[in-house]
Amino acid sequence: MAMRALVGNCSILTVGQGDDRSGLVITSGISLSAEPAKLLACINRESSSWPLIEKYRNFGWSSLGADHRKVAEQFSGFGGIEGIDRYAGCEWDTAVTGALLLRDAPAAFDCEVEDLIEHGTHSIVIGRVLAVRTTPNQGALTYWKQGFQSLAG
């Protein structure tokens, strides 16, 4: 599939509250504007996280660093991992909205859903950034041709 040949930066979106929580890896996320700060992600409406985005109307966005391959695999559902089990083995900070942010993420954003735009199989999710946290020298994790690739910091 040609779409998998596009190199994408990896981030995770964390959605939901308490035991009603899930999340996913995104490679189609970008900064939409600096003032006001907004992010844009394209989410497949068949994902298990989609109903939670619609229900709770907020999410955590954590970019993934070079050492976050295991986190990416968990949030991709490798080995059948679902829901709240995707959070196991990681350290999390609770944001103002209640979303969880990966503690050592290169950049993490607490977001409120501003708009959802349906387009084909996906929806464009526009998040208004409420808070930002950064951790220097974490490198980056990318996705290319069916595999996660680490870039040193």
mmCIF file of C-alpha atoms in Angstrom:
data_model
loop_
_atom_site.group_PDB
_atom_site.id
_atom_site.type_symbol
_atom_site.label_atom_id
_atom_site.label_comp_id
_atom_site.label_asym_id
_atom_site.label_seq_id
_atom_site.Cartn_x
_atom_site.Cartn_y
_atom_site.Cartn_z
ATOM 1 C CA MET A 1 0.000 0.000 0.000
ATOM 2 C CA ALA A 2 1.481 3.323 -1.089
ATOM 3 C CA MET A 3 0.206 5.207 1.980
ATOM 4 C CA ARG A 4 2.567 3.154 4.162
ATOM 5 C CA ALA A 5 5.518 4.394 2.128
ATOM 6 C CA LEU A 6 4.945 7.896 3.511
ATOM 7 C CA VAL A 7 7.195 8.578 6.483
ATOM 8 C CA GLY A 8 5.223 9.742 9.515
ATOM 9 C CA ASN A 9 6.163 11.034 12.920
ATOM 10 C CA CYS A 10 4.620 8.910 15.684
ATOM 11 C CA SER A 11 2.483 10.261 18.477
ATOM 12 C CA ILE A 12 -0.113 8.673 20.691
ATOM 13 C CA LEU A 13 -3.516 10.066 21.499
ATOM 14 C CA THR A 14 -4.848 9.096 24.902
ATOM 15 C CA VAL A 15 -8.617 9.312 25.290
ATOM 16 C CA GLY A 16 -11.284 8.562 27.859
ATOM 17 C CA GLN A 17 -11.502 8.586 31.643
ATOM 18 C CA GLY A 18 -10.879 5.942 34.328
ATOM 19 C CA ASP A 19 -11.510 2.405 33.070
ATOM 20 C CA ASP A 20 -13.265 3.833 29.986
ATOM 21 C CA ARG A 21 -9.923 4.618 28.368
ATOM 22 C CA SER A 22 -8.102 3.720 25.187
ATOM 23 C CA GLY A 23 -5.659 5.324 22.781
ATOM 24 C CA LEU A 24 -3.956 4.968 19.455
ATOM 25 C CA VAL A 25 -0.820 5.755 17.479
ATOM 26 C CA ILE A 26 -1.123 8.485 14.895
ATOM 27 C CA THR A 27 1.251 9.290 12.063
ATOM 28 C CA SER A 28 -1.030 11.857 10.463
ATOM 29 C CA GLY A 29 -0.755 14.583 13.059
ATOM 30 C CA ILE A 30 0.511 18.115 12.587
ATOM 31 C CA SER A 31 0.605 21.554 14.110
ATOM 32 C CA LEU A 32 -2.322 23.479 12.631
ATOM 33 C CA SER A 33 -1.592 26.924 14.098
ATOM 34 C CA ALA A 34 0.634 28.574 16.665
ATOM 35 C CA GLU A 35 -1.717 31.387 17.752
ATOM 36 C CA PRO A 36 -4.009 30.077 18.977
ATOM 37 C CA ALA A 37 -2.197 26.765 19.441
ATOM 38 C CA LYS A 38 -4.031 23.976 17.623
ATOM 39 C CA LEU A 39 -3.166 20.467 16.462
ATOM 40 C CA LEU A 40 -4.746 18.376 13.712
ATOM 41 C CA ALA A 41 -4.971 14.583 13.520
ATOM 42 C CA CYS A 42 -6.725 12.249 11.103
ATOM 43 C CA ILE A 43 -8.455 9.369 12.913
ATOM 44 C CA ASN A 44 -10.112 6.311 11.395
ATOM 45 C CA ARG A 45 -13.690 6.219 12.670
ATOM 46 C CA GLU A 46 -13.442 2.399 12.940
ATOM 47 C CA SER A 47 -10.789 2.688 15.674
ATOM 48 C CA SER A 48 -11.714 1.774 19.237
ATOM 49 C CA SER A 49 -10.674 5.265 20.332
ATOM 50 C CA TRP A 50 -13.052 7.134 18.043
ATOM 51 C CA PRO A 51 -16.191 6.784 20.220
ATOM 52 C CA LEU A 52 -14.204 8.047 23.217
ATOM 53 C CA ILE A 53 -13.037 11.136 21.330
ATOM 54 C CA GLU A 54 -16.655 11.904 20.469
ATOM 55 C CA LYS A 55 -17.847 11.186 24.021
ATOM 56 C CA TYR A 56 -15.210 13.005 26.101
ATOM 57 C CA ARG A 57 -14.228 15.763 23.627
ATOM 58 C CA ASN A 58 -10.625 15.955 24.880
ATOM 59 C CA PHE A 59 -7.406 14.006 24.466
ATOM 60 C CA GLY A 60 -3.752 13.863 25.387
ATOM 61 C CA TRP A 61 -1.247 14.063 22.552
ATOM 62 C CA SER A 62 2.230 12.704 23.328
ATOM 63 C CA SER A 63 4.914 12.680 20.657
ATOM 64 C CA LEU A 64 7.052 9.551 20.839
ATOM 65 C CA GLY A 65 10.793 9.587 21.350
ATOM 66 C CA ALA A 66 13.468 7.270 20.011
ATOM 67 C CA ASP A 67 13.052 4.855 22.947
ATOM 68 C CA HIS A 68 9.252 4.587 22.760
ATOM 69 C CA ARG A 69 8.911 1.647 20.341
ATOM 70 C CA LYS A 70 7.218 -0.507 23.021
ATOM 71 C CA VAL A 71 4.709 2.279 23.749
ATOM 72 C CA ALA A 72 3.973 2.538 20.014
ATOM 73 C CA GLU A 73 3.450 -1.211 19.757
ATOM 74 C CA GLN A 74 1.091 -1.236 22.748
ATOM 75 C CA PHE A 75 -0.980 1.676 21.411
ATOM 76 C CA SER A 76 -1.043 0.005 17.980
ATOM 77 C CA GLY A 77 -2.657 -3.043 19.587
ATOM 78 C CA PHE A 78 0.229 -5.480 18.964
ATOM 79 C CA GLY A 79 -0.517 -8.823 20.588
ATOM 80 C CA GLY A 80 -4.197 -7.935 20.944
ATOM 81 C CA ILE A 81 -3.635 -5.241 23.597
ATOM 82 C CA GLU A 82 -6.797 -3.151 23.966
ATOM 83 C CA GLY A 83 -8.259 -0.317 25.998
ATOM 84 C CA ILE A 84 -6.754 0.546 29.344
ATOM 85 C CA ASP A 85 -4.120 -2.233 29.002
ATOM 86 C CA ARG A 86 -2.341 -0.048 26.426
ATOM 87 C CA TYR A 87 -1.209 2.187 29.310
ATOM 88 C CA ALA A 88 0.636 -0.562 31.235
ATOM 89 C CA GLY A 89 4.333 -0.178 31.973
ATOM 90 C CA CYS A 90 4.496 3.569 31.263
ATOM 91 C CA GLU A 91 4.575 6.611 33.525
ATOM 92 C CA TRP A 92 1.748 9.110 33.016
ATOM 93 C CA ASP A 93 0.902 12.620 34.128
ATOM 94 C CA THR A 94 -2.729 13.702 34.401
ATOM 95 C CA ALA A 95 -3.471 16.873 32.455
ATOM 96 C CA VAL A 96 -6.041 19.564 33.263
ATOM 97 C CA THR A 97 -8.702 17.855 31.105
ATOM 98 C CA GLY A 98 -8.029 14.505 32.794
ATOM 99 C CA ALA A 99 -6.193 13.173 29.736
ATOM 100 C CA LEU A 100 -2.991 11.239 30.363
ATOM 101 C CA LEU A 101 0.327 12.488 28.971
ATOM 102 C CA LEU A 102 3.367 10.235 28.591
ATOM 103 C CA ARG A 103 5.783 11.492 31.244
ATOM 104 C CA ASP A 104 8.978 11.396 29.117
ATOM 105 C CA ALA A 105 7.449 12.395 25.762
ATOM 106 C CA PRO A 106 9.518 14.868 23.710
ATOM 107 C CA ALA A 107 6.375 17.030 23.585
ATOM 108 C CA ALA A 108 2.982 16.474 25.176
ATOM 109 C CA PHE A 109 -0.199 18.473 24.721
ATOM 110 C CA ASP A 110 -3.455 18.577 26.657
ATOM 111 C CA CYS A 111 -6.187 19.224 24.084
ATOM 112 C CA GLU A 112 -9.862 19.970 23.907
ATOM 113 C CA VAL A 113 -11.706 18.950 20.726
ATOM 114 C CA GLU A 114 -12.600 22.074 18.792
ATOM 115 C CA ASP A 115 -13.895 20.478 15.606
ATOM 116 C CA LEU A 116 -14.522 17.060 14.013
ATOM 117 C CA ILE A 117 -14.712 16.962 10.222
ATOM 118 C CA GLU A 118 -15.751 13.712 8.524
ATOM 119 C CA HIS A 119 -13.871 12.857 5.357
ATOM 120 C CA GLY A 120 -13.998 9.380 3.835
ATOM 121 C CA THR A 121 -13.104 6.683 6.373
ATOM 122 C CA HIS A 122 -11.484 9.192 8.719
ATOM 123 C CA SER A 123 -12.326 12.314 10.637
ATOM 124 C CA ILE A 124 -10.101 15.326 10.952
ATOM 125 C CA VAL A 125 -9.818 16.140 14.634
ATOM 126 C CA ILE A 126 -8.820 19.690 15.500
ATOM 127 C CA GLY A 127 -7.633 20.094 19.063
ATOM 128 C CA ARG A 128 -7.215 23.364 20.911
ATOM 129 C CA VAL A 129 -4.061 23.110 23.027
ATOM 130 C CA LEU A 130 -4.689 23.920 26.693
ATOM 131 C CA ALA A 131 -1.238 23.025 28.057
ATOM 132 C CA VAL A 132 2.177 21.908 26.774
ATOM 133 C CA ARG A 133 5.026 19.990 28.377
ATOM 134 C CA THR A 134 8.409 19.137 26.804
ATOM 135 C CA THR A 135 11.271 16.785 27.624
ATOM 136 C CA PRO A 136 14.528 17.586 25.780
ATOM 137 C CA ASN A 137 16.852 15.133 24.012
ATOM 138 C CA GLN A 138 14.327 12.323 23.494
ATOM 139 C CA GLY A 139 14.829 11.919 19.739
ATOM 140 C CA ALA A 140 11.863 10.836 17.643
ATOM 141 C CA LEU A 141 10.023 7.727 16.563
ATOM 142 C CA THR A 142 8.841 7.500 12.970
ATOM 143 C CA TYR A 143 6.822 4.980 10.997
ATOM 144 C CA TRP A 144 7.879 3.869 7.537
ATOM 145 C CA LYS A 145 6.920 0.811 5.471
ATOM 146 C CA GLN A 146 5.304 -1.226 8.248
ATOM 147 C CA GLY A 147 7.871 -0.501 10.907
ATOM 148 C CA PHE A 148 8.817 1.904 13.674
ATOM 149 C CA GLN A 149 12.172 3.650 13.161
ATOM 150 C CA SER A 150 14.093 5.506 15.901
ATOM 151 C CA LEU A 151 15.901 8.791 15.343
ATOM 152 C CA ALA A 152 18.431 9.735 18.022
ATOM 153 C CA GLY A 153 18.070 13.094 19.791
#
